[in-house]
XYZ file of C-alpha atoms in Angstrom:
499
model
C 16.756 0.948 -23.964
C 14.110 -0.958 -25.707
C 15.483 -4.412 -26.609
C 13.808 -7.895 -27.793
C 13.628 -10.185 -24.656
C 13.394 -13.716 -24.556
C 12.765 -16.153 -21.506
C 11.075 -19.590 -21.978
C 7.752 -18.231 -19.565
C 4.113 -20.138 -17.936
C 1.209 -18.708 -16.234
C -0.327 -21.114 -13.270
C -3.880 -20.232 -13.427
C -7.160 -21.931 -12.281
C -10.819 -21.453 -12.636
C -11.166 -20.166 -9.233
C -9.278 -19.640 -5.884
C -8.693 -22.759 -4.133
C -8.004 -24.884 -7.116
C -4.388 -25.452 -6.297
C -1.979 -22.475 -7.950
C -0.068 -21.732 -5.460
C 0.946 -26.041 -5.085
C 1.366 -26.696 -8.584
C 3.751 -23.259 -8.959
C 5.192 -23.666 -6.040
C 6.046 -27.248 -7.214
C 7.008 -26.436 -10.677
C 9.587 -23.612 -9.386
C 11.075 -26.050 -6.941
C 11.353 -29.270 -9.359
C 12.685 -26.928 -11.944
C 15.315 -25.309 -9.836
C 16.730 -28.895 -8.609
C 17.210 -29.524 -12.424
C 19.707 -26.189 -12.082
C 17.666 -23.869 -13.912
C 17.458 -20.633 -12.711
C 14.073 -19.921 -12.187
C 12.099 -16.285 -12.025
C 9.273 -16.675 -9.748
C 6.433 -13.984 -10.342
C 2.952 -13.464 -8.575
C 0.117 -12.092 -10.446
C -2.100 -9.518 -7.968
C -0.801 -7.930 -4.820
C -0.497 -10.759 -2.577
C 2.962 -11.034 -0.204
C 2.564 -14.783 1.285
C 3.069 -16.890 -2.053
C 6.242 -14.700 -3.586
C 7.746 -16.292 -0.143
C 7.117 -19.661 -0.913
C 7.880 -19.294 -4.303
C 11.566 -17.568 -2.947
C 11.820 -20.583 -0.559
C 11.772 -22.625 -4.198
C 14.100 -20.737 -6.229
C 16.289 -19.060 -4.086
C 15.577 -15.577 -6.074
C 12.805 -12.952 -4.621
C 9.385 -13.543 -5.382
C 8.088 -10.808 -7.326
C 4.591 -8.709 -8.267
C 2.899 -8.288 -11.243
C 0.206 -6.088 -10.443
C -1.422 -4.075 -13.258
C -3.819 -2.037 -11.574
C -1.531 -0.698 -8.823
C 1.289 -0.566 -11.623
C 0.026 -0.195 -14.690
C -0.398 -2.425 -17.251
C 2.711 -0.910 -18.893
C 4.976 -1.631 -16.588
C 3.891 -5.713 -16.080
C 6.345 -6.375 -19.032
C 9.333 -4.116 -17.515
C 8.959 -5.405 -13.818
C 8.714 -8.704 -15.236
C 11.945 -8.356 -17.135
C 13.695 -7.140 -14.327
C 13.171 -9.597 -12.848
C 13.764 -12.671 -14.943
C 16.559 -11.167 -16.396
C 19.253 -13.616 -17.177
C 16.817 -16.848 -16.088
C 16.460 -20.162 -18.100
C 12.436 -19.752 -17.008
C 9.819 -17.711 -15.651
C 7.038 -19.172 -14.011
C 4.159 -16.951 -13.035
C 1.485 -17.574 -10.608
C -2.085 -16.334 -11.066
C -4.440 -14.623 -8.840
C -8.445 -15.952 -8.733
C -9.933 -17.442 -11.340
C -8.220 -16.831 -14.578
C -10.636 -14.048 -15.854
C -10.974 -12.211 -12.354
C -9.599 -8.760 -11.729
C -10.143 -5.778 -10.294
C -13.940 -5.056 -10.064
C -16.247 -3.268 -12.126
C -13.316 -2.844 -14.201
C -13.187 -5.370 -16.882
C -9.831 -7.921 -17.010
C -7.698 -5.052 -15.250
C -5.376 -7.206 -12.870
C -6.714 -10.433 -14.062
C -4.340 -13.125 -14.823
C -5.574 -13.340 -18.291
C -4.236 -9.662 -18.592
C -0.738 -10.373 -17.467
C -0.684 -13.757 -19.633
C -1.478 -11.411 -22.504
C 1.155 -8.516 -21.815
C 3.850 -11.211 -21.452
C 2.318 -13.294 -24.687
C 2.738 -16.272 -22.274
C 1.043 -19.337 -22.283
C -1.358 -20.517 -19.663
C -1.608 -23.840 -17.771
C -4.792 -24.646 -16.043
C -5.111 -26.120 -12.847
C -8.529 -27.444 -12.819
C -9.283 -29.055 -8.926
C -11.063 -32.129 -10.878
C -12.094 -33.592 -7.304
C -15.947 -34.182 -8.118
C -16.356 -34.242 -11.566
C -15.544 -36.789 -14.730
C -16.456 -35.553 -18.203
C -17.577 -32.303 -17.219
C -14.242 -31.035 -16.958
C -13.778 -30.614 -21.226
C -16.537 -28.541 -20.745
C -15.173 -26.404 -18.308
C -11.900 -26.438 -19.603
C -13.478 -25.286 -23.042
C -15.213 -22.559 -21.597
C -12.135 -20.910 -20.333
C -9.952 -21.779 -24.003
C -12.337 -20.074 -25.619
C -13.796 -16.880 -23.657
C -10.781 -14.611 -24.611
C -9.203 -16.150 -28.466
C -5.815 -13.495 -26.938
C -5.314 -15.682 -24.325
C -3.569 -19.080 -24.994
C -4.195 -22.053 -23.093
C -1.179 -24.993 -23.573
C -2.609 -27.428 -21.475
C -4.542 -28.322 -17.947
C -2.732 -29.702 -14.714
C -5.092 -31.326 -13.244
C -5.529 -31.289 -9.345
C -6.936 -33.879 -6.291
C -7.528 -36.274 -8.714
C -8.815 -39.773 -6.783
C -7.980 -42.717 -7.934
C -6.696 -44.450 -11.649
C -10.092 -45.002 -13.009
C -11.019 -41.019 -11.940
C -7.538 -40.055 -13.707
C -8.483 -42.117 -16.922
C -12.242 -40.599 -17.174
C -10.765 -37.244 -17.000
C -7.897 -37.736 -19.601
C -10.606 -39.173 -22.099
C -12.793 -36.181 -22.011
C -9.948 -33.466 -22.397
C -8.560 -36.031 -25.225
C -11.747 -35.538 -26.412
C -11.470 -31.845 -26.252
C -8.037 -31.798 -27.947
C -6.906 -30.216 -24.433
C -3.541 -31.875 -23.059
C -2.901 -33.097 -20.193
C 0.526 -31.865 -18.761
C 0.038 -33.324 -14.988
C -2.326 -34.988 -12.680
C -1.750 -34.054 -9.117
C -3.360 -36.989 -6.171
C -4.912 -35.768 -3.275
C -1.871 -34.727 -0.842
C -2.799 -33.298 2.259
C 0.261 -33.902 3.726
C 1.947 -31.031 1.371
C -0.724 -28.561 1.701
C 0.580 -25.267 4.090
C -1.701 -23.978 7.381
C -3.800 -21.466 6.493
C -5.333 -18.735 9.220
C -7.448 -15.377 8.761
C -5.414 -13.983 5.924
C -4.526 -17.311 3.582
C -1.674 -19.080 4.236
C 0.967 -18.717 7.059
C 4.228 -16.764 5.846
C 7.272 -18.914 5.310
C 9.167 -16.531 8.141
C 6.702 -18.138 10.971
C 7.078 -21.502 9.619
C 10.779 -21.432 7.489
C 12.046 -25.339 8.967
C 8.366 -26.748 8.073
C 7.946 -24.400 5.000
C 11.122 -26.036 3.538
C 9.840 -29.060 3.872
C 6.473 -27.939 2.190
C 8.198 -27.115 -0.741
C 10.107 -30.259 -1.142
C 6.871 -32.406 -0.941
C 4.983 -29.935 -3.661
C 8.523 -30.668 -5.938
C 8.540 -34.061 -4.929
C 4.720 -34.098 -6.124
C 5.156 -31.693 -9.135
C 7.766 -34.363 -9.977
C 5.875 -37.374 -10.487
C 2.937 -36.083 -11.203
C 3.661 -33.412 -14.397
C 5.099 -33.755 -17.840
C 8.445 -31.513 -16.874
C 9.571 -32.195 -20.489
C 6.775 -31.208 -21.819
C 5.669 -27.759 -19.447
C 9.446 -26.587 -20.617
C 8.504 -26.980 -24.276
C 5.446 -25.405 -23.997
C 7.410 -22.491 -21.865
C 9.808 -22.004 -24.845
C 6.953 -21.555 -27.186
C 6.626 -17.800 -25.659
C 8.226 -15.280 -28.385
C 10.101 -12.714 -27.542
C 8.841 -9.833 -25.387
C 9.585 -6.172 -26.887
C 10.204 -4.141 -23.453
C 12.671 -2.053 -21.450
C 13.657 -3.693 -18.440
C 12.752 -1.717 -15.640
C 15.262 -0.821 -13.461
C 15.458 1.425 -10.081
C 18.287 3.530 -11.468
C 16.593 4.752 -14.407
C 12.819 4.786 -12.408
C 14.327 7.744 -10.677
C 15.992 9.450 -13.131
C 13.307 12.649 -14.357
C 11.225 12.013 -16.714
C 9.551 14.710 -19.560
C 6.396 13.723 -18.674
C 4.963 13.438 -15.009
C 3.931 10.688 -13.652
C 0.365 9.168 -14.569
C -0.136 8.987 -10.271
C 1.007 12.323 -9.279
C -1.465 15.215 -9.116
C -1.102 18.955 -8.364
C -1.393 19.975 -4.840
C -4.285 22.947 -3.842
C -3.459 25.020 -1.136
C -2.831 23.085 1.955
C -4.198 19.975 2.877
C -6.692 18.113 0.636
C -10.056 17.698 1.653
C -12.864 14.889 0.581
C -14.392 17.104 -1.385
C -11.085 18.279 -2.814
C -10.031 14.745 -3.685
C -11.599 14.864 -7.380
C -10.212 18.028 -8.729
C -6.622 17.079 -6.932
C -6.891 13.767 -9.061
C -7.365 15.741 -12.181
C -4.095 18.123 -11.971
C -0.448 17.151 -12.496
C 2.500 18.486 -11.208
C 6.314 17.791 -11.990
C 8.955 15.989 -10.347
C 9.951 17.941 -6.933
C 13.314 19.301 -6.991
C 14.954 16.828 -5.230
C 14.155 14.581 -8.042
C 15.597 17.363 -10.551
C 18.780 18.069 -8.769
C 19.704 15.212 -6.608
C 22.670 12.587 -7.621
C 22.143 9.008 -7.495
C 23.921 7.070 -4.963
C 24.749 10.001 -2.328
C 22.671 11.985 0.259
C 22.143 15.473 -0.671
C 24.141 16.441 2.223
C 27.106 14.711 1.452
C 28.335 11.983 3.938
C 27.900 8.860 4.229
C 24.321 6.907 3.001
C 21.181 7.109 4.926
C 20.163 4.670 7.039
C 16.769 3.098 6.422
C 15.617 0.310 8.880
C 13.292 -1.768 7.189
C 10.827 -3.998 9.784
C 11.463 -7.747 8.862
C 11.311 -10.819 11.246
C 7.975 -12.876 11.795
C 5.594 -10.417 12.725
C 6.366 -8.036 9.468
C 7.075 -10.437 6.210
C 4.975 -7.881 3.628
C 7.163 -6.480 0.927
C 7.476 -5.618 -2.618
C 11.537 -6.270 -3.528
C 11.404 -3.235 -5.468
C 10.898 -1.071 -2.441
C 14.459 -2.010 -1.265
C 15.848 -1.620 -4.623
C 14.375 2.155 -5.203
C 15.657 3.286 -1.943
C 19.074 1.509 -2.671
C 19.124 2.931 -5.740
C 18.111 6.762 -4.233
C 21.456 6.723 -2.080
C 20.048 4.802 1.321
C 21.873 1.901 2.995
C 18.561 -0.595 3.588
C 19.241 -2.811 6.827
C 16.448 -4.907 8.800
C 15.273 -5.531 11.916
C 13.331 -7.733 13.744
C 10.995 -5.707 16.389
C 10.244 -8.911 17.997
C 14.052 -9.620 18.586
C 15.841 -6.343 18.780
C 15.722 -4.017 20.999
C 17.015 -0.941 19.213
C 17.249 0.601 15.750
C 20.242 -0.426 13.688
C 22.805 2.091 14.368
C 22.600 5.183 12.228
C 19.123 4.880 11.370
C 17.835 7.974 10.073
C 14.644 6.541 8.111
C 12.334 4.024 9.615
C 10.188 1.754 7.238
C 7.419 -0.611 9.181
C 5.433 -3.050 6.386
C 2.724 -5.328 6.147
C 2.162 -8.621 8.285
C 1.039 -10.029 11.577
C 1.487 -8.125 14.112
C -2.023 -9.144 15.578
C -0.375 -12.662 15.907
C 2.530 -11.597 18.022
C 1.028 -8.659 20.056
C 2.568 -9.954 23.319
C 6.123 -10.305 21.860
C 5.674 -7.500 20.595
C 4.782 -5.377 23.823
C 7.445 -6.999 25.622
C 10.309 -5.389 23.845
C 9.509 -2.240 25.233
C 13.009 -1.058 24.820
C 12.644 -1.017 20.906
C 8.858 0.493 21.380
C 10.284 3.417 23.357
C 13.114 3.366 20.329
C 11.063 3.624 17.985
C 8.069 6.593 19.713
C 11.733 8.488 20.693
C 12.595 8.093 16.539
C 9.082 9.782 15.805
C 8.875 12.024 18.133
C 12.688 13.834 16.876
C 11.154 13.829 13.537
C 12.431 10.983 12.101
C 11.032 9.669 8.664
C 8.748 6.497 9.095
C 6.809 5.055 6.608
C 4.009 2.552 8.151
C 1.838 0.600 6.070
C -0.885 -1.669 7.881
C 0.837 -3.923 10.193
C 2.727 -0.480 10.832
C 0.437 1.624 11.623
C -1.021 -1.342 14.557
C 2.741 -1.168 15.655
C 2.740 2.693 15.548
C -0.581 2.695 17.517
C -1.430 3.576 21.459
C -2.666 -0.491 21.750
C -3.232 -3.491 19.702
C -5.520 -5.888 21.443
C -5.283 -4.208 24.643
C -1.047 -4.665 24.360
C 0.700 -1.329 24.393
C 2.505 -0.515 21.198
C 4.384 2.031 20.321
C 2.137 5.050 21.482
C 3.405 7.238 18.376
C -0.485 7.343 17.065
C -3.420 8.634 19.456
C -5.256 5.355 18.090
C -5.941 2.247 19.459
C -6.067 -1.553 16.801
C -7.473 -4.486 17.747
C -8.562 -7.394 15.744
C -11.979 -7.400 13.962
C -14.558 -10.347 12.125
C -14.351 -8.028 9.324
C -12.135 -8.629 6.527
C -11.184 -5.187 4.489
C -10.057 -6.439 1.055
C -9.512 -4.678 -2.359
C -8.215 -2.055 -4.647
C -8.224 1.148 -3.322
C -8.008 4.265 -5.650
C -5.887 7.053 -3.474
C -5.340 10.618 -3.030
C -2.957 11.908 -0.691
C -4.758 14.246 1.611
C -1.609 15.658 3.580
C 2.050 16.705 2.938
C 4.060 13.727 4.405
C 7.411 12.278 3.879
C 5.739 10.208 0.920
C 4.002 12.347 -1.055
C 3.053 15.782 -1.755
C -0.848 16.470 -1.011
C -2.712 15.454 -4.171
C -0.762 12.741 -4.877
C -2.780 10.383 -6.970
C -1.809 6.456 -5.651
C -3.183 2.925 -6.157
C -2.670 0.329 -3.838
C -4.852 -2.567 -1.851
C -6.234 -3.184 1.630
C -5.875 -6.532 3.247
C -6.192 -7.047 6.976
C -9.149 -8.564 9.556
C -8.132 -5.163 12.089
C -10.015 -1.624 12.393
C -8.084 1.191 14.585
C -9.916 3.968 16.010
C -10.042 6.600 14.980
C -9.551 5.766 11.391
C -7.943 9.261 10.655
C -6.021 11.478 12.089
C -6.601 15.659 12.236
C -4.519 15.264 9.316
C -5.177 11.994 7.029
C -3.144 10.098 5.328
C -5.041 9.252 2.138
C -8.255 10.065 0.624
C -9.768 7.366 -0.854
C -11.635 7.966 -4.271
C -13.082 4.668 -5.639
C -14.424 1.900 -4.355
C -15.931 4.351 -1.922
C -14.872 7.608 -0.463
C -13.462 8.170 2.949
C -10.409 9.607 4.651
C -7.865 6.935 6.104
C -4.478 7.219 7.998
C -2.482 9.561 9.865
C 0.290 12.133 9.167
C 2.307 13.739 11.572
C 5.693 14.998 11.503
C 7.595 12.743 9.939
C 5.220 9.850 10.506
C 3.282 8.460 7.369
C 1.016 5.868 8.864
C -2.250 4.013 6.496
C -3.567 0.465 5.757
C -2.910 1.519 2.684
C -0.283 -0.586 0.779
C 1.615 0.821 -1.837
C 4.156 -0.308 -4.724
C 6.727 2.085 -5.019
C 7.482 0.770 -8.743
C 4.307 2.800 -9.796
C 5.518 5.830 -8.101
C 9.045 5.981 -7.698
C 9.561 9.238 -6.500
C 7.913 8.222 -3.322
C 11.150 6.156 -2.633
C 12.794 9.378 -3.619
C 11.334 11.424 -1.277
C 11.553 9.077 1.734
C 15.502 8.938 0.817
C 16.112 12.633 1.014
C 14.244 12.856 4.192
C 15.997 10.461 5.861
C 18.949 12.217 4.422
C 18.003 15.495 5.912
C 17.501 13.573 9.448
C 21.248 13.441 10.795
């Protein structure tokens, strides 16, 4: 049901990357929660580390607002699912304020989900070598887009009292206001390694401490008062809540992602026409009731990867196979050395598994678990750190053997948008699936592909990726589910059909 929603709402954004987002939300979500507010932490972009830390602060999951893997339609709906019933919503961006996808315009740019939520923006300008020049920089980005609304500049590694009054003169002067000025803090900054910043499940006695400093900092340093008024200066939002439930209830009209399948598997010079053709939800979609397996009995079993080594997950994947009838437990493969009981569905994310190949390799009980699980046909969905797991080696470690590929760590980082077609039947998708989703790892396994891929990628460039066999669904490819829910769908009634 369409209703008028209404949450008191900022957007964190900077110039650029490095600026200081991630301290300054991280800082505001903490101070604000130790006032008692309950506070909706969101992440513009696909990223997995920062939702953590902004969890860690708030005590609710961090959340994705991703408008090129989701749609800009749905940035409104996941948002109000997620803030639903908060005093605020604080929203971290992703770049520079006017960065997005490329080639494509403000697609996935911060100032796009400021925009769709009719939010206003704070800037966090890293004013650590320049004086009057920020009003001009700050001007720059007030005026470029007249739809986006900038309330005010944080400003960030600012270095002494005389540096803090130069800079407060020229935004003055620019009728900009100031709403915080941050000192330099190293002390409260978090390690960083190949991929950005080090996951608060590697780090969680440390990263609590982290987050006290940035609301300690956030604290003295900001204007809460006046960020809160500014927040409540957000009118209402116009929107229907998304919710899991009613993502996989059918739908009229098919999904914008799904495509028809041709006969057989897809191949790369299939991949175009596939992306062209819809088809309509599969009859499990049609005929299946919520909250049971189509068998009857008792709920599926899906084993979700968690621990250290695998901390990459959107909270909505959970939630859509919840809501298709599955009982979602974790597990820690560097701690346990077998599947939680029952398991009938296997589901191996994103993370580090590079940094803990030894652990890893030593539980060789849960290894030969998990090649036994794939090899009776059990359901697995692997996405990037996955697929390493899934793999003959990492490193020169034996894995899990399940693929007839071998990972190890590259100098290479693979980063972007990916535009996807799914080459091969799989416990996912239907061949000609249409997906979006991102790459983001510093790995390469060989071969790239197996005899039958996972995905076809279309745009940036196009190549076939990942490997399908029986039940196994294994890619660098990561997915959000919330764009396509009937992949959660269709993972549920496999694992359902896996007793």
């Amino acid at each position: 049901m369409v209703t008028s929603f209404n949450v008191p709402r900022l957007v964190i954004a900077a110039p650029s990357s490095g600026s200081g987002k991630t301290t300054v939300a991280t800082g505001l979500m903490a101070a604000f929660s130790e006032r008692g507010l309950a506070v909706s932490p969101h992440k513009a972009g696909p990223d997995y580390i920062d939702p953590g830390y902004h969890a860690l602060a708030t005590g609710r999951p961090g959340r994705n607002l991703d408008a090129f893997m989701c749609g800009p339609e749905l940035v409104a709906p996941l948002f109000a699912h997620g803030a639903a019933g908060c005093d605020l919503a604080v929203i971290e961006g992703v770049m520079g304020l006017y960065d997005g996808a490329a080639g494509r315009g403000e697609l996935a740019s911060t100032a796009q989900v400021a925009k769709l939520l009719r939010a206003p923006v704070v800037l966090v300008v890293d004013a650590s070598s320049q004086s009057r020049s920020v009003a001009a920089l700050v001007h720059g980005f007030a005026s470029f887009d007249p739809q986006v609304r900038l309330g005010g500049v944080i400003l960030n590694k600012v270095g002494s009292d005389r540096h803090e009054v130069m800079l407060r003169e020229a935004l003055e002067e620019a009728g900009m206001p100031v709403l915080g000025v941050l000192r330099r803090a190293p002390q409260v900054a978090a390690p960083s390694r190949h991929l950005g910043l080090v996951p608060v499940a590697e780090r969680r006695r440390d990263a609590v401490a982290s987050v006290e400093a940035l609301a300690e900092q956030v604290r003295a340093g900001c204007d809460l008062e006046a960020l809160m008024a500014l927040a409540r200066t957000a009118p209402p939002l116009t929107c229907e809540a998304w919710s899991p439930e009613q993502a996989l209830l059918p739908h009229p009209a098919p999904s914008r992602n799904r495509a028809l399948p041709g006969p057989g598997p897809q191949t790369p010079d299939g991949l175009n026409d596939a992306a062209q053709r819809h088809i309509p939800a599969s009859p499990a979609f049609e005929a299946r009731g919520l909250g049971r397996s189509s068998s009857g009995g008792a709920a599926p079993v899906v084993a979700v990867a968690g621990g250290a080594a695998f901390t990459f997950s959107y909270a909505e994947h959970a939630e859509l196979l919840t809501a298709a009838g599955a009982e979602v437990v974790t597990f820690d493969p560097l701690r346990d050395e077998r599947l939680p009981d029952h398991t009938t569905g296997l589901v191996i994310g994103g993370g580090f598994p590079e940094v803990y190949a030894p652990e890893l390799s030593a539980n060789e009980p849960l290894r030969k678990a998990v090649a036994a699980f794939a090899a009776a046909g059990g359901p697995v969905a692997a996405e990037c750190a996955g697929l390493l797991y899934l793999a003959r080696s990492l490193d020169g470690k034996p894995m899990c053997g399940v693929l007839d590929a071998d990972a190890r760590m590259s100098e290479r980082l693979t980063l972007g948008y990916r535009e996807a077609v799914a080459v091969s039947d799989s416990v996912l998708a239907p061949a000609g699936t249409r997906l979006r989703g991102h790459e983001f790892h510093r790995t390469v396994i060989e071969p790239g592909a197996g005899a039958a891929p996972a995905w076809g990628f279309t745009h940036p460039e196009r190549r076939v990726e990942g490997f399908v066999a029986g039940g196994v669904h294994a890619s660098y490819l990561h997915t959000h589910w919330a764009a396509e829910p009937s992949v959660a769908l269709r993972f549920a009634e496999a694992a359902a059909a896996h007793r």
